[in-house]
Amino acid sequence: MSMMNPKDKLLPPGQFETEKWPILHEGDVYSFQEAQWNFKLFGEVSKEINLSFQEMMKLPRTITTVDMHCVTTWSKFDTTFEGIALHELLKLVEVEPHAKYVKVYGYLNNNPFGYSANMPLEALLGDDSLFVCRWKDAYHDWQDITPKHGYPLRFIPPASFYLWKGSKWATGIEFMKEDAAGYWEQRGYSMTANPYNEERFSDPNF
């Protein structure tokens, strides 16, 4: 099938459009074990919360369509996801007023907090900030995300962030008073990661 009219969507600088959902990840593919899995809300909160897989799956679902922009230069428009919006999780925990940033964590080589990505909390309050479990697009009917895409839950950020901010095999949210670098940010990638400003690296000469 032909690509969409470029007038319909704005492609960020340095990106090309793809109809596929390419697979890239750091470390081993996580093998889901329900008995050991939990999702933690912690940091600048009045009380930490731990959710089992069943508790997580019983939370209200949101369906929304998101554009994805990967720092490796591909962009995929109009993928529809079903999952738990970050704002639903905020209803479960009392976040301190001074908490302005978050880290979203995920498995890396069997460490449930080995991967992380930092973002401002205010940017994640809409329906386009989802811990997703299912997806579809123009070429695929509804289906569960695969282990390589982050099963059982993967965070998909708004299109105003490069996709490395979307933690695979998500395990929790840390609420923070000050911004703090996540996994790739500690390795020279941009703290803000806006694809439309081409914020790929913290040092533009990287």
JSON list of C-alpha atoms in Angstrom, two decimals:
[
{"chain": "A", "resi": 1, "resn": "MET", "atom": "CA", "xyz": [0.00, 0.00, 0.00]},
{"chain": "A", "resi": 2, "resn": "SER", "atom": "CA", "xyz": [1.11, 3.54, -0.63]},
{"chain": "A", "resi": 3, "resn": "MET", "atom": "CA", "xyz": [2.38, 5.83, 2.07]},
{"chain": "A", "resi": 4, "resn": "MET", "atom": "CA", "xyz": [0.08, 8.56, 3.39]},
{"chain": "A", "resi": 5, "resn": "ASN", "atom": "CA", "xyz": [0.10, 12.02, 1.90]},
{"chain": "A", "resi": 6, "resn": "PRO", "atom": "CA", "xyz": [2.87, 13.93, 3.70]},
{"chain": "A", "resi": 7, "resn": "LYS", "atom": "CA", "xyz": [0.44, 16.83, 4.10]},
{"chain": "A", "resi": 8, "resn": "ASP", "atom": "CA", "xyz": [-1.58, 14.66, 6.48]},
{"chain": "A", "resi": 9, "resn": "LYS", "atom": "CA", "xyz": [1.26, 14.18, 8.97]},
{"chain": "A", "resi": 10, "resn": "LEU", "atom": "CA", "xyz": [4.36, 16.14, 9.83]},
{"chain": "A", "resi": 11, "resn": "LEU", "atom": "CA", "xyz": [7.44, 13.94, 9.69]},
{"chain": "A", "resi": 12, "resn": "PRO", "atom": "CA", "xyz": [10.06, 15.06, 12.21]},
{"chain": "A", "resi": 13, "resn": "PRO", "atom": "CA", "xyz": [13.42, 16.14, 10.75]},
{"chain": "A", "resi": 14, "resn": "GLY", "atom": "CA", "xyz": [15.81, 13.31, 9.94]},
{"chain": "A", "resi": 15, "resn": "GLN", "atom": "CA", "xyz": [13.04, 10.67, 10.02]},
{"chain": "A", "resi": 16, "resn": "PHE", "atom": "CA", "xyz": [11.58, 8.35, 7.37]},
{"chain": "A", "resi": 17, "resn": "GLU", "atom": "CA", "xyz": [8.09, 6.86, 7.44]},
{"chain": "A", "resi": 18, "resn": "THR", "atom": "CA", "xyz": [7.53, 3.11, 7.79]},
{"chain": "A", "resi": 19, "resn": "GLU", "atom": "CA", "xyz": [4.37, 1.02, 7.81]},
{"chain": "A", "resi": 20, "resn": "LYS", "atom": "CA", "xyz": [6.09, -1.64, 9.94]},
{"chain": "A", "resi": 21, "resn": "TRP", "atom": "CA", "xyz": [6.71, -1.56, 13.69]},
{"chain": "A", "resi": 22, "resn": "PRO", "atom": "CA", "xyz": [10.45, -2.27, 13.88]},
{"chain": "A", "resi": 23, "resn": "ILE", "atom": "CA", "xyz": [11.81, -4.15, 16.89]},
{"chain": "A", "resi": 24, "resn": "LEU", "atom": "CA", "xyz": [14.76, -2.73, 18.82]},
{"chain": "A", "resi": 25, "resn": "HIS", "atom": "CA", "xyz": [15.59, -3.34, 22.43]},
{"chain": "A", "resi": 26, "resn": "GLU", "atom": "CA", "xyz": [18.42, -3.29, 24.93]},
{"chain": "A", "resi": 27, "resn": "GLY", "atom": "CA", "xyz": [19.36, -6.57, 26.59]},
{"chain": "A", "resi": 28, "resn": "ASP", "atom": "CA", "xyz": [17.46, -9.85, 26.62]},
{"chain": "A", "resi": 29, "resn": "VAL", "atom": "CA", "xyz": [13.77, -10.27, 25.87]},
{"chain": "A", "resi": 30, "resn": "TYR", "atom": "CA", "xyz": [11.96, -10.52, 29.19]},
{"chain": "A", "resi": 31, "resn": "SER", "atom": "CA", "xyz": [10.15, -13.80, 29.87]},
{"chain": "A", "resi": 32, "resn": "PHE", "atom": "CA", "xyz": [6.95, -12.96, 31.74]},
{"chain": "A", "resi": 33, "resn": "GLN", "atom": "CA", "xyz": [6.41, -14.74, 35.06]},
{"chain": "A", "resi": 34, "resn": "GLU", "atom": "CA", "xyz": [3.10, -13.61, 36.56]},
{"chain": "A", "resi": 35, "resn": "ALA", "atom": "CA", "xyz": [3.88, -14.78, 40.10]},
{"chain": "A", "resi": 36, "resn": "GLN", "atom": "CA", "xyz": [7.01, -12.61, 40.27]},
{"chain": "A", "resi": 37, "resn": "TRP", "atom": "CA", "xyz": [5.63, -9.63, 38.32]},
{"chain": "A", "resi": 38, "resn": "ASN", "atom": "CA", "xyz": [4.50, -6.45, 40.06]},
{"chain": "A", "resi": 39, "resn": "PHE", "atom": "CA", "xyz": [4.18, -2.78, 39.23]},
{"chain": "A", "resi": 40, "resn": "LYS", "atom": "CA", "xyz": [5.48, -0.24, 41.73]},
{"chain": "A", "resi": 41, "resn": "LEU", "atom": "CA", "xyz": [4.46, 3.41, 42.27]},
{"chain": "A", "resi": 42, "resn": "PHE", "atom": "CA", "xyz": [7.09, 5.02, 44.47]},
{"chain": "A", "resi": 43, "resn": "GLY", "atom": "CA", "xyz": [9.35, 7.99, 45.15]},
{"chain": "A", "resi": 44, "resn": "GLU", "atom": "CA", "xyz": [7.75, 11.31, 46.08]},
{"chain": "A", "resi": 45, "resn": "VAL", "atom": "CA", "xyz": [4.47, 9.76, 47.21]},
{"chain": "A", "resi": 46, "resn": "SER", "atom": "CA", "xyz": [2.78, 9.54, 50.59]},
{"chain": "A", "resi": 47, "resn": "LYS", "atom": "CA", "xyz": [2.71, 5.73, 50.39]},
{"chain": "A", "resi": 48, "resn": "GLU", "atom": "CA", "xyz": [4.26, 3.31, 47.92]},
{"chain": "A", "resi": 49, "resn": "ILE", "atom": "CA", "xyz": [1.88, 1.09, 45.98]},
{"chain": "A", "resi": 50, "resn": "ASN", "atom": "CA", "xyz": [2.61, -2.35, 44.52]},
{"chain": "A", "resi": 51, "resn": "LEU", "atom": "CA", "xyz": [0.18, -3.85, 42.02]},
{"chain": "A", "resi": 52, "resn": "SER", "atom": "CA", "xyz": [0.00, -7.48, 41.00]},
{"chain": "A", "resi": 53, "resn": "PHE", "atom": "CA", "xyz": [-0.54, -8.35, 37.35]},
{"chain": "A", "resi": 54, "resn": "GLN", "atom": "CA", "xyz": [-4.22, -9.11, 37.98]},
{"chain": "A", "resi": 55, "resn": "GLU", "atom": "CA", "xyz": [-4.69, -5.82, 39.85]},
{"chain": "A", "resi": 56, "resn": "MET", "atom": "CA", "xyz": [-3.05, -3.96, 36.99]},
{"chain": "A", "resi": 57, "resn": "MET", "atom": "CA", "xyz": [-5.17, -5.66, 34.36]},
{"chain": "A", "resi": 58, "resn": "LYS", "atom": "CA", "xyz": [-8.39, -4.78, 36.21]},
{"chain": "A", "resi": 59, "resn": "LEU", "atom": "CA", "xyz": [-7.73, -1.04, 35.94]},
{"chain": "A", "resi": 60, "resn": "PRO", "atom": "CA", "xyz": [-9.79, 0.98, 33.45]},
{"chain": "A", "resi": 61, "resn": "ARG", "atom": "CA", "xyz": [-8.51, 0.80, 29.88]},
{"chain": "A", "resi": 62, "resn": "THR", "atom": "CA", "xyz": [-7.94, 3.60, 27.40]},
{"chain": "A", "resi": 63, "resn": "ILE", "atom": "CA", "xyz": [-7.76, 3.28, 23.62]},
{"chain": "A", "resi": 64, "resn": "THR", "atom": "CA", "xyz": [-5.86, 5.93, 21.72]},
{"chain": "A", "resi": 65, "resn": "THR", "atom": "CA", "xyz": [-3.93, 6.38, 18.47]},
{"chain": "A", "resi": 66, "resn": "VAL", "atom": "CA", "xyz": [-0.30, 7.46, 18.73]},
{"chain": "A", "resi": 67, "resn": "ASP", "atom": "CA", "xyz": [2.49, 8.30, 16.30]},
{"chain": "A", "resi": 68, "resn": "MET", "atom": "CA", "xyz": [5.85, 6.74, 17.15]},
{"chain": "A", "resi": 69, "resn": "HIS", "atom": "CA", "xyz": [9.22, 8.31, 16.34]},
{"chain": "A", "resi": 70, "resn": "CYS", "atom": "CA", "xyz": [12.37, 6.28, 16.98]},
{"chain": "A", "resi": 71, "resn": "VAL", "atom": "CA", "xyz": [15.75, 7.92, 17.42]},
{"chain": "A", "resi": 72, "resn": "THR", "atom": "CA", "xyz": [17.12, 5.40, 14.89]},
{"chain": "A", "resi": 73, "resn": "THR", "atom": "CA", "xyz": [15.21, 7.54, 12.32]},
{"chain": "A", "resi": 74, "resn": "TRP", "atom": "CA", "xyz": [11.99, 5.61, 11.62]},
{"chain": "A", "resi": 75, "resn": "SER", "atom": "CA", "xyz": [8.51, 7.00, 12.27]},
{"chain": "A", "resi": 76, "resn": "LYS", "atom": "CA", "xyz": [5.26, 5.03, 12.29]},
{"chain": "A", "resi": 77, "resn": "PHE", "atom": "CA", "xyz": [2.02, 6.97, 12.16]},
{"chain": "A", "resi": 78, "resn": "ASP", "atom": "CA", "xyz": [-1.42, 6.00, 13.44]},
{"chain": "A", "resi": 79, "resn": "THR", "atom": "CA", "xyz": [-0.91, 2.93, 15.61]},
{"chain": "A", "resi": 80, "resn": "THR", "atom": "CA", "xyz": [-3.85, 2.37, 17.95]},
{"chain": "A", "resi": 81, "resn": "PHE", "atom": "CA", "xyz": [-3.12, 1.06, 21.43]},
{"chain": "A", "resi": 82, "resn": "GLU", "atom": "CA", "xyz": [-5.17, -0.25, 24.33]},
{"chain": "A", "resi": 83, "resn": "GLY", "atom": "CA", "xyz": [-3.77, 0.05, 27.82]},
{"chain": "A", "resi": 84, "resn": "ILE", "atom": "CA", "xyz": [-3.77, 1.77, 31.18]},
{"chain": "A", "resi": 85, "resn": "ALA", "atom": "CA", "xyz": [-3.27, 5.52, 30.99]},
{"chain": "A", "resi": 86, "resn": "LEU", "atom": "CA", "xyz": [-0.71, 6.95, 33.36]},
{"chain": "A", "resi": 87, "resn": "HIS", "atom": "CA", "xyz": [-3.39, 9.29, 34.71]},
{"chain": "A", "resi": 88, "resn": "GLU", "atom": "CA", "xyz": [-5.36, 6.22, 35.88]},
{"chain": "A", "resi": 89, "resn": "LEU", "atom": "CA", "xyz": [-2.41, 5.16, 38.01]},
{"chain": "A", "resi": 90, "resn": "LEU", "atom": "CA", "xyz": [-2.27, 8.63, 39.55]},
{"chain": "A", "resi": 91, "resn": "LYS", "atom": "CA", "xyz": [-5.68, 7.92, 41.08]},
{"chain": "A", "resi": 92, "resn": "LEU", "atom": "CA", "xyz": [-4.13, 5.13, 43.16]},
{"chain": "A", "resi": 93, "resn": "VAL", "atom": "CA", "xyz": [-1.38, 7.11, 44.83]},
{"chain": "A", "resi": 94, "resn": "GLU", "atom": "CA", "xyz": [-1.01, 10.48, 46.56]},
{"chain": "A", "resi": 95, "resn": "VAL", "atom": "CA", "xyz": [1.81, 12.23, 44.72]},
{"chain": "A", "resi": 96, "resn": "GLU", "atom": "CA", "xyz": [3.62, 14.99, 46.60]},
{"chain": "A", "resi": 97, "resn": "PRO", "atom": "CA", "xyz": [2.92, 18.45, 45.09]},
{"chain": "A", "resi": 98, "resn": "HIS", "atom": "CA", "xyz": [6.62, 19.06, 44.45]},
{"chain": "A", "resi": 99, "resn": "ALA", "atom": "CA", "xyz": [6.97, 15.93, 42.26]},
{"chain": "A", "resi": 100, "resn": "LYS", "atom": "CA", "xyz": [7.34, 17.30, 38.75]},
{"chain": "A", "resi": 101, "resn": "TYR", "atom": "CA", "xyz": [9.19, 14.47, 36.99]},
{"chain": "A", "resi": 102, "resn": "VAL", "atom": "CA", "xyz": [8.96, 10.71, 36.62]},
{"chain": "A", "resi": 103, "resn": "LYS", "atom": "CA", "xyz": [11.09, 7.77, 35.64]},
{"chain": "A", "resi": 104, "resn": "VAL", "atom": "CA", "xyz": [9.29, 4.89, 33.98]},
{"chain": "A", "resi": 105, "resn": "TYR", "atom": "CA", "xyz": [11.13, 1.63, 34.67]},
{"chain": "A", "resi": 106, "resn": "GLY", "atom": "CA", "xyz": [11.32, -1.68, 32.86]},
{"chain": "A", "resi": 107, "resn": "TYR", "atom": "CA", "xyz": [13.17, -4.97, 32.84]},
{"chain": "A", "resi": 108, "resn": "LEU", "atom": "CA", "xyz": [16.74, -5.12, 31.55]},
{"chain": "A", "resi": 109, "resn": "ASN", "atom": "CA", "xyz": [18.43, -8.54, 31.65]},
{"chain": "A", "resi": 110, "resn": "ASN", "atom": "CA", "xyz": [16.11, -9.78, 34.43]},
{"chain": "A", "resi": 111, "resn": "ASN", "atom": "CA", "xyz": [16.59, -6.64, 36.54]},
{"chain": "A", "resi": 112, "resn": "PRO", "atom": "CA", "xyz": [13.08, -5.17, 36.96]},
{"chain": "A", "resi": 113, "resn": "PHE", "atom": "CA", "xyz": [14.54, -1.68, 37.38]},
{"chain": "A", "resi": 114, "resn": "GLY", "atom": "CA", "xyz": [17.44, -1.99, 34.95]},
{"chain": "A", "resi": 115, "resn": "TYR", "atom": "CA", "xyz": [15.89, 0.26, 32.30]},
{"chain": "A", "resi": 116, "resn": "SER", "atom": "CA", "xyz": [14.43, 3.70, 32.91]},
{"chain": "A", "resi": 117, "resn": "ALA", "atom": "CA", "xyz": [13.39, 6.81, 31.01]},
{"chain": "A", "resi": 118, "resn": "ASN", "atom": "CA", "xyz": [12.81, 10.26, 32.51]},
{"chain": "A", "resi": 119, "resn": "MET", "atom": "CA", "xyz": [10.05, 12.69, 31.52]},
{"chain": "A", "resi": 120, "resn": "PRO", "atom": "CA", "xyz": [8.17, 15.65, 33.01]},
{"chain": "A", "resi": 121, "resn": "LEU", "atom": "CA", "xyz": [4.98, 14.47, 34.68]},
{"chain": "A", "resi": 122, "resn": "GLU", "atom": "CA", "xyz": [2.88, 17.29, 33.21]},
{"chain": "A", "resi": 123, "resn": "ALA", "atom": "CA", "xyz": [3.55, 16.00, 29.68]},
{"chain": "A", "resi": 124, "resn": "LEU", "atom": "CA", "xyz": [2.11, 12.57, 30.53]},
{"chain": "A", "resi": 125, "resn": "LEU", "atom": "CA", "xyz": [-1.37, 13.44, 31.78]},
{"chain": "A", "resi": 126, "resn": "GLY", "atom": "CA", "xyz": [-3.26, 12.85, 28.54]},
{"chain": "A", "resi": 127, "resn": "ASP", "atom": "CA", "xyz": [-4.68, 9.70, 26.95]},
{"chain": "A", "resi": 128, "resn": "ASP", "atom": "CA", "xyz": [-1.54, 9.42, 24.79]},
{"chain": "A", "resi": 129, "resn": "SER", "atom": "CA", "xyz": [0.60, 8.20, 27.73]},
{"chain": "A", "resi": 130, "resn": "LEU", "atom": "CA", "xyz": [-0.26, 4.51, 27.99]},
{"chain": "A", "resi": 131, "resn": "PHE", "atom": "CA", "xyz": [1.00, 1.29, 29.49]},
{"chain": "A", "resi": 132, "resn": "VAL", "atom": "CA", "xyz": [-0.12, -0.77, 26.53]},
{"chain": "A", "resi": 133, "resn": "CYS", "atom": "CA", "xyz": [-1.06, -4.42, 26.22]},
{"chain": "A", "resi": 134, "resn": "ARG", "atom": "CA", "xyz": [-2.79, -4.54, 22.80]},
{"chain": "A", "resi": 135, "resn": "TRP", "atom": "CA", "xyz": [-2.41, -2.77, 19.45]},
{"chain": "A", "resi": 136, "resn": "LYS", "atom": "CA", "xyz": [-3.71, -2.53, 15.90]},
{"chain": "A", "resi": 137, "resn": "ASP", "atom": "CA", "xyz": [-3.10, -0.47, 12.79]},
{"chain": "A", "resi": 138, "resn": "ALA", "atom": "CA", "xyz": [-4.30, -0.26, 9.18]},
{"chain": "A", "resi": 139, "resn": "TYR", "atom": "CA", "xyz": [-2.67, -3.61, 8.42]},
{"chain": "A", "resi": 140, "resn": "HIS", "atom": "CA", "xyz": [-3.21, -5.58, 11.65]},
{"chain": "A", "resi": 141, "resn": "ASP", "atom": "CA", "xyz": [-6.30, -6.40, 13.70]},
{"chain": "A", "resi": 142, "resn": "TRP", "atom": "CA", "xyz": [-6.25, -6.16, 17.49]},
{"chain": "A", "resi": 143, "resn": "GLN", "atom": "CA", "xyz": [-3.55, -8.33, 19.00]},
{"chain": "A", "resi": 144, "resn": "ASP", "atom": "CA", "xyz": [-1.48, -8.56, 22.17]},
{"chain": "A", "resi": 145, "resn": "ILE", "atom": "CA", "xyz": [1.93, -6.94, 22.07]},
{"chain": "A", "resi": 146, "resn": "THR", "atom": "CA", "xyz": [4.62, -9.59, 21.66]},
{"chain": "A", "resi": 147, "resn": "PRO", "atom": "CA", "xyz": [7.44, -10.26, 24.14]},
{"chain": "A", "resi": 148, "resn": "LYS", "atom": "CA", "xyz": [9.86, -8.47, 21.78]},
{"chain": "A", "resi": 149, "resn": "HIS", "atom": "CA", "xyz": [7.59, -5.41, 21.82]},
{"chain": "A", "resi": 150, "resn": "GLY", "atom": "CA", "xyz": [7.41, -5.41, 25.62]},
{"chain": "A", "resi": 151, "resn": "TYR", "atom": "CA", "xyz": [4.78, -7.93, 26.76]},
{"chain": "A", "resi": 152, "resn": "PRO", "atom": "CA", "xyz": [3.00, -7.86, 29.15]},
{"chain": "A", "resi": 153, "resn": "LEU", "atom": "CA", "xyz": [3.10, -4.04, 29.44]},
{"chain": "A", "resi": 154, "resn": "ARG", "atom": "CA", "xyz": [5.02, -1.44, 27.52]},
{"chain": "A", "resi": 155, "resn": "PHE", "atom": "CA", "xyz": [4.92, 2.29, 28.08]},
{"chain": "A", "resi": 156, "resn": "ILE", "atom": "CA", "xyz": [4.16, 4.27, 24.92]},
{"chain": "A", "resi": 157, "resn": "PRO", "atom": "CA", "xyz": [4.91, 8.00, 25.33]},
{"chain": "A", "resi": 158, "resn": "PRO", "atom": "CA", "xyz": [3.27, 10.90, 23.51]},
{"chain": "A", "resi": 159, "resn": "ALA", "atom": "CA", "xyz": [4.57, 11.68, 20.01]},
{"chain": "A", "resi": 160, "resn": "SER", "atom": "CA", "xyz": [6.45, 14.66, 21.47]},
{"chain": "A", "resi": 161, "resn": "PHE", "atom": "CA", "xyz": [9.11, 12.17, 22.70]},
{"chain": "A", "resi": 162, "resn": "TYR", "atom": "CA", "xyz": [11.40, 9.79, 20.87]},
{"chain": "A", "resi": 163, "resn": "LEU", "atom": "CA", "xyz": [10.38, 6.21, 21.45]},
{"chain": "A", "resi": 164, "resn": "TRP", "atom": "CA", "xyz": [13.29, 5.30, 23.73]},
{"chain": "A", "resi": 165, "resn": "LYS", "atom": "CA", "xyz": [11.23, 7.06, 26.42]},
{"chain": "A", "resi": 166, "resn": "GLY", "atom": "CA", "xyz": [8.79, 4.15, 26.03]},
{"chain": "A", "resi": 167, "resn": "SER", "atom": "CA", "xyz": [10.07, 1.55, 28.46]},
{"chain": "A", "resi": 168, "resn": "LYS", "atom": "CA", "xyz": [9.52, -2.08, 27.44]},
{"chain": "A", "resi": 169, "resn": "TRP", "atom": "CA", "xyz": [8.49, -4.68, 30.05]},
{"chain": "A", "resi": 170, "resn": "ALA", "atom": "CA", "xyz": [7.35, -1.84, 32.30]},
{"chain": "A", "resi": 171, "resn": "THR", "atom": "CA", "xyz": [7.63, -2.33, 36.06]},
{"chain": "A", "resi": 172, "resn": "GLY", "atom": "CA", "xyz": [6.94, 0.98, 37.75]},
{"chain": "A", "resi": 173, "resn": "ILE", "atom": "CA", "xyz": [6.92, 4.74, 38.02]},
{"chain": "A", "resi": 174, "resn": "GLU", "atom": "CA", "xyz": [9.20, 6.74, 40.27]},
{"chain": "A", "resi": 175, "resn": "PHE", "atom": "CA", "xyz": [7.92, 10.24, 41.09]},
{"chain": "A", "resi": 176, "resn": "MET", "atom": "CA", "xyz": [10.74, 12.77, 41.45]},
{"chain": "A", "resi": 177, "resn": "LYS", "atom": "CA", "xyz": [11.20, 16.33, 42.68]},
{"chain": "A", "resi": 178, "resn": "GLU", "atom": "CA", "xyz": [14.00, 16.99, 40.20]},
{"chain": "A", "resi": 179, "resn": "ASP", "atom": "CA", "xyz": [14.75, 15.61, 36.78]},
{"chain": "A", "resi": 180, "resn": "ALA", "atom": "CA", "xyz": [17.21, 12.71, 36.70]},
{"chain": "A", "resi": 181, "resn": "ALA", "atom": "CA", "xyz": [18.73, 10.91, 33.72]},
{"chain": "A", "resi": 182, "resn": "GLY", "atom": "CA", "xyz": [17.40, 7.51, 32.73]},
{"chain": "A", "resi": 183, "resn": "TYR", "atom": "CA", "xyz": [19.23, 4.63, 31.07]},
{"chain": "A", "resi": 184, "resn": "TRP", "atom": "CA", "xyz": [19.93, 6.19, 27.66]},
{"chain": "A", "resi": 185, "resn": "GLU", "atom": "CA", "xyz": [20.14, 9.71, 29.02]},
{"chain": "A", "resi": 186, "resn": "GLN", "atom": "CA", "xyz": [23.06, 8.57, 31.20]},
{"chain": "A", "resi": 187, "resn": "ARG", "atom": "CA", "xyz": [24.71, 7.45, 27.96]},
{"chain": "A", "resi": 188, "resn": "GLY", "atom": "CA", "xyz": [24.50, 10.78, 26.17]},
{"chain": "A", "resi": 189, "resn": "TYR", "atom": "CA", "xyz": [20.97, 10.90, 24.84]},
{"chain": "A", "resi": 190, "resn": "SER", "atom": "CA", "xyz": [18.77, 13.96, 25.23]},
{"chain": "A", "resi": 191, "resn": "MET", "atom": "CA", "xyz": [16.91, 14.55, 28.48]},
{"chain": "A", "resi": 192, "resn": "THR", "atom": "CA", "xyz": [13.99, 16.13, 26.61]},
{"chain": "A", "resi": 193, "resn": "ALA", "atom": "CA", "xyz": [13.97, 14.00, 23.42]},
{"chain": "A", "resi": 194, "resn": "ASN", "atom": "CA", "xyz": [11.57, 16.02, 21.28]},
{"chain": "A", "resi": 195, "resn": "PRO", "atom": "CA", "xyz": [11.67, 14.55, 17.74]},
{"chain": "A", "resi": 196, "resn": "TYR", "atom": "CA", "xyz": [10.28, 17.69, 16.12]},
{"chain": "A", "resi": 197, "resn": "ASN", "atom": "CA", "xyz": [13.24, 19.64, 17.51]},
{"chain": "A", "resi": 198, "resn": "GLU", "atom": "CA", "xyz": [15.54, 16.69, 16.68]},
{"chain": "A", "resi": 199, "resn": "GLU", "atom": "CA", "xyz": [16.69, 16.43, 20.29]},
{"chain": "A", "resi": 200, "resn": "ARG", "atom": "CA", "xyz": [18.54, 13.15, 19.90]},
{"chain": "A", "resi": 201, "resn": "PHE", "atom": "CA", "xyz": [21.60, 13.72, 22.08]},
{"chain": "A", "resi": 202, "resn": "SER", "atom": "CA", "xyz": [22.46, 15.89, 25.07]},
{"chain": "A", "resi": 203, "resn": "ASP", "atom": "CA", "xyz": [25.54, 17.12, 23.15]},
{"chain": "A", "resi": 204, "resn": "PRO", "atom": "CA", "xyz": [24.54, 18.26, 19.62]},
{"chain": "A", "resi": 205, "resn": "ASN", "atom": "CA", "xyz": [28.05, 17.26, 18.47]},
{"chain": "A", "resi": 206, "resn": "PHE", "atom": "CA", "xyz": [27.57, 13.68, 19.72]}
]
